[in-house]
Amino acid sequence: MGSVVAVLSGKGGTGKTSVCAGVSIALAQSGLRVLCVDCDVGLRNLDISLGLSDSGALSFQDVSEGGYSLSQAAVHPSYPSLRFLTAPMNRGVGQVNAQAFFEMLHQARSQFDYILLDAAAGVDAGFQLVSRAADRCIVVTGSGPAAVRDASRVGELLELAGKSDVRLIVNRVDRTMLSILHQTIDDVMDAAGLPLLGVVLDDPDVPMAAACGMSLERYNKHASAVRSFARIAKRIQGFPEPIKIR
């Protein structure tokens, strides 16, 4: 059975969606069957980070409530084992049938190795929907104090919800800023109160790839963030990959 992984953040602007896309692609490049689901209802943008903005993908609601099957999810042209469902646009998250959503994910577990859910930022109804469905949770934060405080709050809410497999990714790390603040990644991890899954340095290739309508890996396979996503994907699979900041 596959694993449902929620990718969450307390604060917007942490780069959560680019992390979800990058890790999904890295898992697919390992030969794993991956389903990537944009759960930011009404404000979808995961397709851009995946390089699928012109794909005309089905929404997850088309599958969970509309009669389509998971086999009709969009196949990534560059990574054949990666499939994608976008978020519905013309309704709010309160109009999503939660039970049908959970049933779709139950079916997906038998067809995919990993199902990554890119949640909306914040802790509203979208957060509740995605976190309830997840077997594992990844909280994405920046290294700034506001983002770290929000990540800590997300961790507390997940603990209250009974989620035990929760890990932290510190994204868009600016080593110069950390040096000026006399701060380390350990300080960020301690402030958030979550075990560390990975670190991603601030990489100018990430917005450039999105602007060009390409996945980061296709835009520049040697980008530092691509290497970081590959290491994170290995740790998700249980391999003893060291944390590196480079």
mmCIF file of C-alpha atoms in Angstrom:
data_model
loop_
_atom_site.group_PDB
_atom_site.id
_atom_site.type_symbol
_atom_site.label_atom_id
_atom_site.label_comp_id
_atom_site.label_asym_id
_atom_site.label_seq_id
_atom_site.Cartn_x
_atom_site.Cartn_y
_atom_site.Cartn_z
ATOM 1 C CA MET A 1 0.000 0.000 0.000
ATOM 2 C CA GLY A 2 1.213 3.472 -0.850
ATOM 3 C CA SER A 3 1.781 6.307 1.609
ATOM 4 C CA VAL A 4 -0.148 9.592 1.639
ATOM 5 C CA VAL A 5 2.172 12.501 2.433
ATOM 6 C CA ALA A 6 0.744 15.922 3.273
ATOM 7 C CA VAL A 7 2.976 18.906 2.443
ATOM 8 C CA LEU A 8 1.939 21.749 4.723
ATOM 9 C CA SER A 9 3.017 25.195 5.868
ATOM 10 C CA GLY A 10 1.681 27.650 8.388
ATOM 11 C CA LYS A 11 2.788 30.729 6.475
ATOM 12 C CA GLY A 12 2.466 31.505 2.788
ATOM 13 C CA GLY A 13 5.606 32.186 0.793
ATOM 14 C CA THR A 14 7.711 29.361 2.210
ATOM 15 C CA GLY A 15 8.032 27.669 -1.197
ATOM 16 C CA LYS A 16 5.926 24.712 -0.107
ATOM 17 C CA THR A 17 4.582 24.067 -3.596
ATOM 18 C CA SER A 18 8.026 24.055 -5.228
ATOM 19 C CA VAL A 19 9.173 21.612 -2.536
ATOM 20 C CA CYS A 20 6.194 19.344 -3.187
ATOM 21 C CA ALA A 21 6.885 19.387 -6.924
ATOM 22 C CA GLY A 22 10.626 18.847 -6.538
ATOM 23 C CA VAL A 23 10.275 15.939 -4.127
ATOM 24 C CA SER A 24 7.550 14.343 -6.266
ATOM 25 C CA ILE A 25 9.787 14.455 -9.329
ATOM 26 C CA ALA A 26 12.752 13.072 -7.366
ATOM 27 C CA LEU A 27 10.631 10.148 -6.146
ATOM 28 C CA ALA A 28 9.404 9.463 -9.687
ATOM 29 C CA GLN A 29 12.988 9.514 -10.961
ATOM 30 C CA SER A 30 13.717 6.729 -8.471
ATOM 31 C CA GLY A 31 11.246 4.583 -10.404
ATOM 32 C CA LEU A 32 8.418 4.963 -7.908
ATOM 33 C CA ARG A 33 4.776 5.479 -8.837
ATOM 34 C CA VAL A 34 3.835 8.959 -7.638
ATOM 35 C CA LEU A 35 0.540 10.839 -7.609
ATOM 36 C CA CYS A 36 0.844 14.566 -6.976
ATOM 37 C CA VAL A 37 -2.378 16.316 -5.917
ATOM 38 C CA ASP A 38 -2.885 20.076 -5.718
ATOM 39 C CA CYS A 39 -5.232 20.600 -2.757
ATOM 40 C CA ASP A 40 -5.159 24.414 -2.755
ATOM 41 C CA VAL A 41 -8.800 24.716 -3.788
ATOM 42 C CA GLY A 42 -9.450 27.874 -5.816
ATOM 43 C CA LEU A 43 -5.784 28.943 -5.961
ATOM 44 C CA ARG A 44 -4.014 26.101 -7.722
ATOM 45 C CA ASN A 45 -0.412 26.530 -8.875
ATOM 46 C CA LEU A 46 1.293 23.162 -8.416
ATOM 47 C CA ASP A 47 0.985 22.593 -12.164
ATOM 48 C CA ILE A 48 3.397 25.494 -12.750
ATOM 49 C CA SER A 49 6.098 24.024 -10.503
ATOM 50 C CA LEU A 50 5.678 20.648 -12.195
ATOM 51 C CA GLY A 51 5.913 22.183 -15.667
ATOM 52 C CA LEU A 52 2.347 21.085 -16.442
ATOM 53 C CA SER A 53 0.552 24.409 -16.795
ATOM 54 C CA ASP A 54 -0.625 23.463 -20.309
ATOM 55 C CA SER A 55 -1.629 19.901 -19.465
ATOM 56 C CA GLY A 56 -5.377 20.375 -19.021
ATOM 57 C CA ALA A 57 -5.271 18.050 -16.004
ATOM 58 C CA LEU A 58 -8.339 16.705 -14.256
ATOM 59 C CA SER A 59 -9.025 18.050 -10.784
ATOM 60 C CA PHE A 60 -9.098 15.740 -7.788
ATOM 61 C CA GLN A 61 -12.810 16.484 -7.528
ATOM 62 C CA ASP A 62 -13.331 15.215 -11.089
ATOM 63 C CA VAL A 63 -12.056 11.876 -9.791
ATOM 64 C CA SER A 64 -13.480 11.835 -6.262
ATOM 65 C CA GLU A 65 -16.958 13.051 -7.226
ATOM 66 C CA GLY A 66 -17.128 13.381 -11.016
ATOM 67 C CA GLY A 67 -16.903 9.827 -12.273
ATOM 68 C CA TYR A 68 -13.371 9.883 -13.680
ATOM 69 C CA SER A 69 -10.806 7.286 -12.613
ATOM 70 C CA LEU A 70 -7.314 7.688 -11.199
ATOM 71 C CA SER A 71 -5.963 6.096 -14.381
ATOM 72 C CA GLN A 72 -7.093 9.256 -16.197
ATOM 73 C CA ALA A 73 -4.910 11.550 -14.084
ATOM 74 C CA ALA A 74 -2.456 13.560 -16.183
ATOM 75 C CA VAL A 75 0.808 11.747 -16.911
ATOM 76 C CA HIS A 76 3.924 13.897 -16.779
ATOM 77 C CA PRO A 77 5.571 13.827 -20.237
ATOM 78 C CA SER A 78 9.098 13.801 -18.775
ATOM 79 C CA TYR A 79 8.509 11.460 -15.822
ATOM 80 C CA PRO A 80 6.101 8.682 -16.877
ATOM 81 C CA SER A 81 5.606 7.295 -13.357
ATOM 82 C CA LEU A 82 4.378 10.698 -12.113
ATOM 83 C CA ARG A 83 0.691 11.540 -12.362
ATOM 84 C CA PHE A 84 -1.032 14.759 -11.410
ATOM 85 C CA LEU A 85 -4.451 15.976 -10.281
ATOM 86 C CA THR A 86 -5.046 19.704 -9.992
ATOM 87 C CA ALA A 87 -7.344 21.519 -7.557
ATOM 88 C CA PRO A 88 -10.915 22.500 -8.449
ATOM 89 C CA MET A 89 -11.228 26.211 -9.179
ATOM 90 C CA ASN A 90 -14.872 27.215 -9.097
ATOM 91 C CA ARG A 91 -15.801 26.221 -5.560
ATOM 92 C CA GLY A 92 -14.563 26.546 -1.988
ATOM 93 C CA VAL A 93 -12.947 23.867 0.121
ATOM 94 C CA GLY A 94 -16.178 23.628 2.133
ATOM 95 C CA GLN A 95 -17.873 22.256 -0.975
ATOM 96 C CA VAL A 96 -15.462 19.330 -1.252
ATOM 97 C CA ASN A 97 -16.984 16.003 -0.222
ATOM 98 C CA ALA A 98 -14.428 14.914 2.369
ATOM 99 C CA GLN A 99 -15.546 11.294 2.455
ATOM 100 C CA ALA A 100 -15.273 10.997 -1.332
ATOM 101 C CA PHE A 101 -11.807 12.607 -1.141
ATOM 102 C CA PHE A 102 -10.676 10.078 1.481
ATOM 103 C CA GLU A 103 -12.084 7.204 -0.562
ATOM 104 C CA MET A 104 -10.168 8.388 -3.642
ATOM 105 C CA LEU A 105 -6.942 8.404 -1.618
ATOM 106 C CA HIS A 106 -7.717 4.930 -0.283
ATOM 107 C CA GLN A 107 -7.917 3.702 -3.872
ATOM 108 C CA ALA A 108 -4.737 5.614 -4.765
ATOM 109 C CA ARG A 109 -2.796 3.749 -2.070
ATOM 110 C CA SER A 110 -3.184 0.545 -4.075
ATOM 111 C CA GLN A 111 -2.014 2.171 -7.329
ATOM 112 C CA PHE A 112 0.850 4.449 -6.234
ATOM 113 C CA ASP A 113 3.856 4.216 -3.945
ATOM 114 C CA TYR A 114 3.533 7.820 -2.804
ATOM 115 C CA ILE A 115 0.651 10.273 -2.949
ATOM 116 C CA LEU A 116 1.785 13.833 -2.185
ATOM 117 C CA LEU A 117 -0.872 16.365 -1.220
ATOM 118 C CA ASP A 118 0.067 20.027 -1.650
ATOM 119 C CA ALA A 119 -2.139 21.796 0.897
ATOM 120 C CA ALA A 120 -3.082 25.447 1.024
ATOM 121 C CA ALA A 121 -0.965 27.542 3.385
ATOM 122 C CA GLY A 122 -2.473 28.155 6.806
ATOM 123 C CA VAL A 123 -4.534 26.059 9.196
ATOM 124 C CA ASP A 124 -8.079 26.493 7.897
ATOM 125 C CA ALA A 125 -10.435 23.917 6.387
ATOM 126 C CA GLY A 126 -8.001 22.957 3.627
ATOM 127 C CA PHE A 127 -5.361 22.126 6.215
ATOM 128 C CA GLN A 128 -7.847 20.004 8.140
ATOM 129 C CA LEU A 129 -8.909 18.090 5.033
ATOM 130 C CA VAL A 130 -5.369 17.256 3.925
ATOM 131 C CA SER A 131 -3.921 16.508 7.357
ATOM 132 C CA ARG A 132 -6.764 14.126 8.193
ATOM 133 C CA ALA A 133 -6.041 12.142 5.055
ATOM 134 C CA ALA A 134 -2.272 11.896 5.583
ATOM 135 C CA ASP A 135 -0.158 9.014 6.820
ATOM 136 C CA ARG A 136 2.860 11.326 7.072
ATOM 137 C CA CYS A 137 3.193 15.100 7.227
ATOM 138 C CA ILE A 138 5.940 17.408 6.001
ATOM 139 C CA VAL A 139 5.944 20.978 7.304
ATOM 140 C CA VAL A 140 7.796 23.444 5.076
ATOM 141 C CA THR A 141 9.171 26.604 6.658
ATOM 142 C CA GLY A 142 11.600 29.376 5.893
ATOM 143 C CA SER A 143 14.310 30.337 8.345
ATOM 144 C CA GLY A 144 12.696 33.659 9.327
ATOM 145 C CA PRO A 145 11.101 33.995 12.771
ATOM 146 C CA ALA A 146 7.509 34.421 11.509
ATOM 147 C CA ALA A 147 7.686 31.303 9.327
ATOM 148 C CA VAL A 148 9.287 29.267 12.117
ATOM 149 C CA ARG A 149 6.662 30.354 14.637
ATOM 150 C CA ASP A 150 3.894 29.333 12.226
ATOM 151 C CA ALA A 151 5.602 25.987 11.575
ATOM 152 C CA SER A 152 5.687 25.364 15.315
ATOM 153 C CA ARG A 153 1.944 26.045 15.515
ATOM 154 C CA VAL A 154 1.301 23.646 12.620
ATOM 155 C CA GLY A 155 3.309 20.994 14.443
ATOM 156 C CA GLU A 156 1.247 21.520 17.600
ATOM 157 C CA LEU A 157 -2.032 21.171 15.686
ATOM 158 C CA LEU A 158 -0.830 17.986 13.995
ATOM 159 C CA GLU A 159 0.173 16.540 17.360
ATOM 160 C CA LEU A 160 -3.267 17.363 18.767
ATOM 161 C CA ALA A 161 -4.769 15.586 15.747
ATOM 162 C CA GLY A 162 -2.790 12.445 16.609
ATOM 163 C CA LYS A 163 -0.224 12.735 13.818
ATOM 164 C CA SER A 164 3.092 11.251 14.935
ATOM 165 C CA ASP A 165 5.091 11.115 11.686
ATOM 166 C CA VAL A 166 5.752 14.828 11.165
ATOM 167 C CA ARG A 167 8.992 16.187 9.719
ATOM 168 C CA LEU A 168 10.381 19.637 8.912
ATOM 169 C CA ILE A 169 11.926 21.000 5.705
ATOM 170 C CA VAL A 170 13.685 24.355 5.980
ATOM 171 C CA ASN A 171 13.409 25.948 2.548
ATOM 172 C CA ARG A 172 14.913 29.021 0.883
ATOM 173 C CA VAL A 173 17.777 29.095 3.348
ATOM 174 C CA ASP A 174 20.010 32.137 2.984
ATOM 175 C CA ARG A 175 23.325 31.295 4.617
ATOM 176 C CA THR A 176 24.322 34.958 4.752
ATOM 177 C CA MET A 177 21.196 35.843 6.727
ATOM 178 C CA LEU A 178 21.740 32.938 9.120
ATOM 179 C CA SER A 179 25.288 34.140 9.676
ATOM 180 C CA ILE A 180 24.202 37.715 10.375
ATOM 181 C CA LEU A 181 21.573 36.482 12.846
ATOM 182 C CA HIS A 182 24.069 34.055 14.417
ATOM 183 C CA GLN A 183 21.503 31.345 13.749
ATOM 184 C CA THR A 184 21.877 27.726 12.664
ATOM 185 C CA ILE A 185 19.528 25.156 11.155
ATOM 186 C CA ASP A 186 19.537 23.454 14.561
ATOM 187 C CA ASP A 187 18.132 26.679 16.035
ATOM 188 C CA VAL A 188 15.339 26.675 13.447
ATOM 189 C CA MET A 189 14.591 23.018 14.136
ATOM 190 C CA ASP A 190 14.506 23.587 17.899
ATOM 191 C CA ALA A 191 12.231 26.628 17.544
ATOM 192 C CA ALA A 192 9.818 24.708 15.326
ATOM 193 C CA GLY A 193 9.912 21.688 17.625
ATOM 194 C CA LEU A 194 10.045 19.209 14.755
ATOM 195 C CA PRO A 195 12.658 16.695 13.536
ATOM 196 C CA LEU A 196 14.465 17.726 10.366
ATOM 197 C CA LEU A 197 13.825 16.020 7.033
ATOM 198 C CA GLY A 198 15.865 18.332 4.840
ATOM 199 C CA VAL A 199 17.310 21.735 4.021
ATOM 200 C CA VAL A 200 16.967 23.558 0.692
ATOM 201 C CA LEU A 201 19.124 26.592 -0.022
ATOM 202 C CA ASP A 202 17.613 29.623 -1.699
ATOM 203 C CA ASP A 203 18.000 28.858 -5.404
ATOM 204 C CA PRO A 204 17.358 31.485 -8.120
ATOM 205 C CA ASP A 205 16.715 28.690 -10.625
ATOM 206 C CA VAL A 206 13.410 27.848 -8.886
ATOM 207 C CA PRO A 207 11.516 31.009 -9.960
ATOM 208 C CA MET A 208 13.296 31.009 -13.324
ATOM 209 C CA ALA A 209 12.069 27.476 -14.071
ATOM 210 C CA ALA A 210 8.497 28.456 -13.165
ATOM 211 C CA ALA A 211 8.719 31.548 -15.380
ATOM 212 C CA CYS A 212 9.807 29.334 -18.277
ATOM 213 C CA GLY A 213 6.965 26.865 -17.686
ATOM 214 C CA MET A 214 9.354 24.043 -16.850
ATOM 215 C CA SER A 215 10.028 21.814 -13.874
ATOM 216 C CA LEU A 216 13.199 22.775 -12.039
ATOM 217 C CA GLU A 217 14.879 19.471 -12.914
ATOM 218 C CA ARG A 218 14.287 20.051 -16.630
ATOM 219 C CA TYR A 219 15.361 23.696 -16.425
ATOM 220 C CA ASN A 220 18.644 22.886 -14.680
ATOM 221 C CA LYS A 221 19.236 19.347 -13.466
ATOM 222 C CA HIS A 222 22.378 20.539 -11.660
ATOM 223 C CA ALA A 223 20.575 23.178 -9.566
ATOM 224 C CA SER A 224 21.297 23.038 -5.838
ATOM 225 C CA ALA A 225 17.599 22.631 -5.043
ATOM 226 C CA VAL A 226 17.394 19.583 -7.347
ATOM 227 C CA ARG A 227 20.164 17.918 -5.307
ATOM 228 C CA SER A 228 18.360 18.819 -2.093
ATOM 229 C CA PHE A 229 15.066 17.353 -3.326
ATOM 230 C CA ALA A 230 16.859 14.137 -4.332
ATOM 231 C CA ARG A 231 18.317 13.773 -0.848
ATOM 232 C CA ILE A 232 14.945 14.456 0.760
ATOM 233 C CA ALA A 233 13.292 11.849 -1.496
ATOM 234 C CA LYS A 234 15.841 9.256 -0.359
ATOM 235 C CA ARG A 235 15.189 10.048 3.296
ATOM 236 C CA ILE A 236 11.433 9.739 2.724
ATOM 237 C CA GLN A 237 12.107 6.239 1.428
ATOM 238 C CA GLY A 238 14.104 5.437 4.556
ATOM 239 C CA PHE A 239 17.620 5.614 3.160
ATOM 240 C CA PRO A 240 20.301 7.054 5.483
ATOM 241 C CA GLU A 241 21.051 10.165 3.441
ATOM 242 C CA PRO A 242 22.983 12.874 5.358
ATOM 243 C CA ILE A 243 21.642 16.399 5.728
ATOM 244 C CA LYS A 244 23.737 18.718 3.578
ATOM 245 C CA ILE A 245 23.661 22.483 3.117
ATOM 246 C CA ARG A 246 25.217 23.029 -0.284
#
